[in-house]
Amino acid sequence: MYNLAEFFKHRSKIKILSCRNEVARARVASNPSTPVDILMKLSADEYEYSFVRRCVAENLSTPVEILKILSTDKDSVVREYVDLNPNWSSRVYDI
C-alpha cells in the first residue's frame, strides 16, 4: 500500500529543489533538519556565487562527504565556510 505521508514528503522535496527563489532554497540549505539527499542537491546549486551552497557549507548537519565536494567550490566564500564547519575541522584533525 502506498504511504500518503511519503507522497507529500516527496512532493515537497521536488518543490524545494525546483524553487527559483534563492532565499527560500538557502533557508532550506541552512536548516539542520534538512535531509542529506536535499543538502546534496542544494550543494550543486547552479549560481556562480551561490548563497545556497554557502548555507549548505555552513550547515552543522552537512556530512563530510558533501563538505568534501564543496571544499573545491569555485566560490571562495563557500570554501571558507567549509573550513569553518566543525564537521570538516574534525575530519582534518582525524587524519
CSV table of N, CA and C in Angstrom, one decimal:
chain,number,residue,atom,x,y,z
A,1,MET,N,0.8,-1.2,0.0
A,1,MET,CA,0.0,0.0,0.0
A,1,MET,C,0.9,1.3,0.0
A,2,TYR,N,0.5,2.3,-0.8
A,2,TYR,CA,1.3,3.5,-0.9
A,2,TYR,C,1.1,4.4,0.3
A,3,ASN,N,2.2,4.9,0.9
A,3,ASN,CA,2.2,5.7,2.1
A,3,ASN,C,1.9,7.2,1.7
A,4,LEU,N,0.8,7.7,2.1
A,4,LEU,CA,0.4,9.1,1.7
A,4,LEU,C,1.4,10.1,2.3
A,5,ALA,N,1.9,9.9,3.5
A,5,ALA,CA,2.9,10.8,4.0
A,5,ALA,C,4.2,10.9,3.2
A,6,GLU,N,4.6,9.7,2.7
A,6,GLU,CA,5.8,9.7,1.8
A,6,GLU,C,5.5,10.4,0.5
A,7,PHE,N,4.3,10.3,0.0
A,7,PHE,CA,3.9,11.0,-1.2
A,7,PHE,C,4.1,12.5,-1.1
A,8,PHE,N,3.6,13.1,0.1
A,8,PHE,CA,3.7,14.5,0.3
A,8,PHE,C,5.1,14.9,0.6
A,9,LYS,N,5.8,14.1,1.3
A,9,LYS,CA,7.2,14.3,1.6
A,9,LYS,C,8.0,14.5,0.3
A,10,HIS,N,7.8,13.5,-0.6
A,10,HIS,CA,8.5,13.5,-1.9
A,10,HIS,C,8.1,14.8,-2.8
A,11,ARG,N,6.8,15.1,-2.7
A,11,ARG,CA,6.3,16.2,-3.5
A,11,ARG,C,6.9,17.5,-3.0
A,12,SER,N,7.1,17.7,-1.7
A,12,SER,CA,7.6,18.9,-1.1
A,12,SER,C,9.1,19.0,-1.5
A,13,LYS,N,9.8,17.9,-1.5
A,13,LYS,CA,11.2,17.9,-1.9
A,13,LYS,C,11.4,18.4,-3.4
A,14,ILE,N,10.5,18.0,-4.2
A,14,ILE,CA,10.6,18.5,-5.6
A,14,ILE,C,10.3,20.0,-5.7
A,15,LYS,N,9.3,20.4,-4.9
A,15,LYS,CA,9.1,21.9,-4.8
A,15,LYS,C,10.3,22.7,-4.4
A,16,ILE,N,10.9,22.2,-3.3
A,16,ILE,CA,12.1,22.9,-2.8
A,16,ILE,C,13.2,23.0,-3.9
A,17,LEU,N,13.5,21.9,-4.5
A,17,LEU,CA,14.6,21.8,-5.4
A,17,LEU,C,14.3,22.6,-6.7
A,18,SER,N,13.0,22.7,-7.1
A,18,SER,CA,12.7,23.5,-8.3
A,18,SER,C,12.3,24.9,-8.0
A,19,CYS,N,12.4,25.3,-6.8
A,19,CYS,CA,12.0,26.7,-6.4
A,19,CYS,C,13.1,27.7,-7.0
A,20,ARG,N,12.7,28.7,-7.7
A,20,ARG,CA,13.6,29.7,-8.2
A,20,ARG,C,14.1,30.7,-7.2
A,21,ASN,N,13.4,30.8,-6.1
A,21,ASN,CA,13.8,31.8,-5.1
A,21,ASN,C,15.0,31.3,-4.3
A,22,GLU,N,16.1,32.0,-4.5
A,22,GLU,CA,17.4,31.6,-3.9
A,22,GLU,C,17.3,31.7,-2.4
A,23,VAL,N,16.6,32.7,-1.9
A,23,VAL,CA,16.5,32.9,-0.4
A,23,VAL,C,15.7,31.7,0.2
A,24,ALA,N,14.7,31.2,-0.5
A,24,ALA,CA,13.9,30.1,0.0
A,24,ALA,C,14.8,28.8,0.0
A,25,ARG,N,15.5,28.6,-1.0
A,25,ARG,CA,16.4,27.5,-1.1
A,25,ARG,C,17.5,27.6,0.0
A,26,ALA,N,18.0,28.8,0.2
A,26,ALA,CA,19.1,29.0,1.2
A,26,ALA,C,18.5,28.7,2.6
A,27,ARG,N,17.3,29.0,2.9
A,27,ARG,CA,16.7,28.8,4.2
A,27,ARG,C,16.6,27.3,4.4
A,28,VAL,N,16.3,26.5,3.4
A,28,VAL,CA,16.2,25.1,3.5
A,28,VAL,C,17.7,24.5,3.7
A,29,ALA,N,18.6,25.1,2.9
A,29,ALA,CA,20.0,24.6,3.0
A,29,ALA,C,20.6,24.9,4.4
A,30,SER,N,20.2,25.9,5.1
A,30,SER,CA,20.7,26.2,6.4
A,30,SER,C,20.0,25.5,7.5
A,31,ASN,N,18.9,24.8,7.2
A,31,ASN,CA,18.1,24.2,8.3
A,31,ASN,C,18.8,22.9,8.7
A,32,PRO,N,19.1,22.7,10.0
A,32,PRO,CA,19.8,21.5,10.4
A,32,PRO,C,18.9,20.2,10.2
A,33,SER,N,17.7,20.4,10.0
A,33,SER,CA,16.8,19.2,9.9
A,33,SER,C,16.6,18.8,8.4
A,34,THR,N,17.2,19.5,7.5
A,34,THR,CA,17.1,19.2,6.1
A,34,THR,C,17.8,17.8,5.8
A,35,PRO,N,17.1,16.9,5.1
A,35,PRO,CA,17.6,15.6,4.8
A,35,PRO,C,18.9,15.7,4.0
A,36,VAL,N,19.8,14.7,4.1
A,36,VAL,CA,21.1,14.7,3.4
A,36,VAL,C,20.9,14.7,1.9
A,37,ASP,N,19.9,14.0,1.4
A,37,ASP,CA,19.7,14.0,-0.1
A,37,ASP,C,19.4,15.4,-0.6
A,38,ILE,N,18.6,16.1,0.2
A,38,ILE,CA,18.3,17.5,-0.3
A,38,ILE,C,19.6,18.4,-0.2
A,39,LEU,N,20.3,18.3,0.9
A,39,LEU,CA,21.6,19.0,1.0
A,39,LEU,C,22.5,18.7,-0.1
A,40,MET,N,22.6,17.5,-0.5
A,40,MET,CA,23.4,17.1,-1.7
A,40,MET,C,23.0,17.8,-2.9
A,41,LYS,N,21.7,17.8,-3.2
A,41,LYS,CA,21.2,18.5,-4.4
A,41,LYS,C,21.4,20.0,-4.3
A,42,LEU,N,21.2,20.6,-3.1
A,42,LEU,CA,21.4,22.0,-3.0
A,42,LEU,C,22.9,22.4,-3.0
A,43,SER,N,23.7,21.5,-2.7
A,43,SER,CA,25.2,21.8,-2.8
A,43,SER,C,25.6,21.9,-4.2
A,44,ALA,N,24.8,21.5,-5.2
A,44,ALA,CA,25.1,21.7,-6.6
A,44,ALA,C,24.4,22.9,-7.2
A,45,ASP,N,23.9,23.8,-6.4
A,45,ASP,CA,23.2,25.0,-6.9
A,45,ASP,C,24.0,25.6,-8.0
A,46,GLU,N,23.3,26.1,-9.0
A,46,GLU,CA,24.0,26.5,-10.3
A,46,GLU,C,24.6,27.9,-10.3
A,47,TYR,N,24.2,28.7,-9.4
A,47,TYR,CA,24.6,30.1,-9.5
A,47,TYR,C,26.1,30.2,-9.1
A,48,GLU,N,26.8,31.1,-9.8
A,48,GLU,CA,28.3,31.3,-9.6
A,48,GLU,C,28.6,31.6,-8.2
A,49,TYR,N,28.0,32.6,-7.6
A,49,TYR,CA,28.3,33.0,-6.2
A,49,TYR,C,27.0,32.6,-5.5
A,50,SER,N,26.9,31.4,-5.1
A,50,SER,CA,25.7,30.8,-4.6
A,50,SER,C,25.5,31.0,-3.1
A,51,PHE,N,24.5,31.7,-2.7
A,51,PHE,CA,24.2,31.8,-1.3
A,51,PHE,C,23.7,30.5,-0.7
A,52,VAL,N,23.1,29.7,-1.6
A,52,VAL,CA,22.6,28.4,-1.2
A,52,VAL,C,23.8,27.4,-0.9
A,53,ARG,N,24.8,27.4,-1.7
A,53,ARG,CA,25.9,26.5,-1.5
A,53,ARG,C,26.7,27.0,-0.2
A,54,ARG,N,26.7,28.3,0.0
A,54,ARG,CA,27.3,28.8,1.2
A,54,ARG,C,26.6,28.3,2.5
A,55,CYS,N,25.2,28.3,2.4
A,55,CYS,CA,24.4,27.8,3.5
A,55,CYS,C,24.6,26.3,3.8
A,56,VAL,N,24.7,25.5,2.7
A,56,VAL,CA,25.0,24.1,2.8
A,56,VAL,C,26.3,23.9,3.5
A,57,ALA,N,27.3,24.6,3.1
A,57,ALA,CA,28.7,24.5,3.7
A,57,ALA,C,28.7,24.9,5.2
A,58,GLU,N,27.9,25.8,5.5
A,58,GLU,CA,27.8,26.3,6.9
A,58,GLU,C,26.9,25.5,7.8
A,59,ASN,N,26.0,24.7,7.2
A,59,ASN,CA,25.1,23.9,8.0
A,59,ASN,C,25.8,22.8,8.8
A,60,LEU,N,25.6,22.8,10.1
A,60,LEU,CA,26.3,21.9,11.0
A,60,LEU,C,25.8,20.4,10.8
A,61,SER,N,24.8,20.2,10.1
A,61,SER,CA,24.3,18.9,9.8
A,61,SER,C,24.8,18.3,8.4
A,62,THR,N,25.5,19.2,7.7
A,62,THR,CA,26.1,18.7,6.4
A,62,THR,C,27.2,17.7,6.7
A,63,PRO,N,27.0,16.5,6.1
A,63,PRO,CA,28.0,15.5,6.3
A,63,PRO,C,29.4,15.8,5.5
A,64,VAL,N,30.4,15.1,6.0
A,64,VAL,CA,31.7,15.3,5.4
A,64,VAL,C,31.8,15.1,3.9
A,65,GLU,N,31.0,14.1,3.5
A,65,GLU,CA,31.0,13.8,2.0
A,65,GLU,C,30.6,15.0,1.2
A,66,ILE,N,29.6,15.7,1.6
A,66,ILE,CA,29.2,16.9,0.9
A,66,ILE,C,30.2,18.0,1.1
A,67,LEU,N,30.7,18.2,2.3
A,67,LEU,CA,31.7,19.2,2.6
A,67,LEU,C,33.0,19.0,1.7
A,68,LYS,N,33.3,17.7,1.5
A,68,LYS,CA,34.5,17.4,0.6
A,68,LYS,C,34.2,18.0,-0.8
A,69,ILE,N,33.0,17.8,-1.3
A,69,ILE,CA,32.7,18.3,-2.7
A,69,ILE,C,32.8,19.9,-2.6
A,70,LEU,N,32.2,20.5,-1.6
A,70,LEU,CA,32.2,21.9,-1.5
A,70,LEU,C,33.6,22.5,-1.2
A,71,SER,N,34.5,21.7,-0.7
A,71,SER,CA,35.8,22.3,-0.4
A,71,SER,C,36.6,22.6,-1.7
A,72,THR,N,36.1,22.2,-2.8
A,72,THR,CA,36.7,22.6,-4.1
A,72,THR,C,35.8,23.5,-4.9
A,73,ASP,N,34.8,24.1,-4.3
A,73,ASP,CA,33.9,25.0,-5.0
A,73,ASP,C,34.6,26.2,-5.6
A,74,LYS,N,34.0,26.7,-6.7
A,74,LYS,CA,34.6,27.9,-7.4
A,74,LYS,C,34.4,29.1,-6.6
A,75,ASP,N,33.5,29.2,-5.7
A,75,ASP,CA,33.2,30.3,-4.8
A,75,ASP,C,34.1,30.2,-3.6
A,76,SER,N,35.0,31.2,-3.4
A,76,SER,CA,35.9,31.1,-2.3
A,76,SER,C,35.2,31.2,-1.0
A,77,VAL,N,34.1,31.9,-0.9
A,77,VAL,CA,33.3,32.0,0.4
A,77,VAL,C,32.8,30.7,0.8
A,78,VAL,N,32.3,29.9,-0.2
A,78,VAL,CA,31.8,28.5,0.1
A,78,VAL,C,33.0,27.7,0.7
A,79,ARG,N,34.2,27.8,0.1
A,79,ARG,CA,35.3,27.1,0.6
A,79,ARG,C,35.7,27.5,2.0
A,80,GLU,N,35.5,28.8,2.3
A,80,GLU,CA,35.8,29.3,3.6
A,80,GLU,C,34.8,28.8,4.6
A,81,TYR,N,33.6,28.7,4.3
A,81,TYR,CA,32.5,28.2,5.2
A,81,TYR,C,32.8,26.7,5.4
A,82,VAL,N,33.3,26.0,4.4
A,82,VAL,CA,33.6,24.6,4.6
A,82,VAL,C,34.7,24.5,5.7
A,83,ASP,N,35.7,25.3,5.6
A,83,ASP,CA,36.8,25.3,6.5
A,83,ASP,C,36.4,25.6,8.0
A,84,LEU,N,35.3,26.4,8.1
A,84,LEU,CA,34.8,26.8,9.4
A,84,LEU,C,33.8,25.8,10.0
A,85,ASN,N,33.3,24.9,9.2
A,85,ASN,CA,32.4,23.9,9.6
A,85,ASN,C,33.1,22.9,10.5
A,86,PRO,N,32.6,22.7,11.8
A,86,PRO,CA,33.2,21.8,12.7
A,86,PRO,C,33.3,20.3,12.2
A,87,ASN,N,32.4,19.9,11.4
A,87,ASN,CA,32.4,18.6,10.8
A,87,ASN,C,33.6,18.4,9.9
A,88,TRP,N,34.0,19.5,9.2
A,88,TRP,CA,35.1,19.4,8.3
A,88,TRP,C,36.4,19.5,9.2
A,89,SER,N,36.4,20.4,10.1
A,89,SER,CA,37.6,20.6,11.0
A,89,SER,C,37.9,19.3,11.7
A,90,SER,N,36.9,18.6,12.2
A,90,SER,CA,37.2,17.3,12.9
A,90,SER,C,37.7,16.3,12.0
A,91,ARG,N,37.3,16.3,10.7
A,91,ARG,CA,37.8,15.4,9.7
A,91,ARG,C,39.3,15.6,9.5
A,92,VAL,N,39.6,16.9,9.4
A,92,VAL,CA,41.0,17.3,9.1
A,92,VAL,C,41.9,16.8,10.3
A,93,TYR,N,41.5,17.0,11.5
A,93,TYR,CA,42.3,16.6,12.6
A,93,TYR,C,42.4,15.1,12.9
A,94,ASP,N,41.4,14.4,12.3
A,94,ASP,CA,41.4,12.9,12.5
A,94,ASP,C,42.5,12.3,11.6
A,95,ILE,N,43.0,13.0,10.6
A,95,ILE,CA,43.9,12.4,9.6
A,95,ILE,C,45.3,12.1,10.3
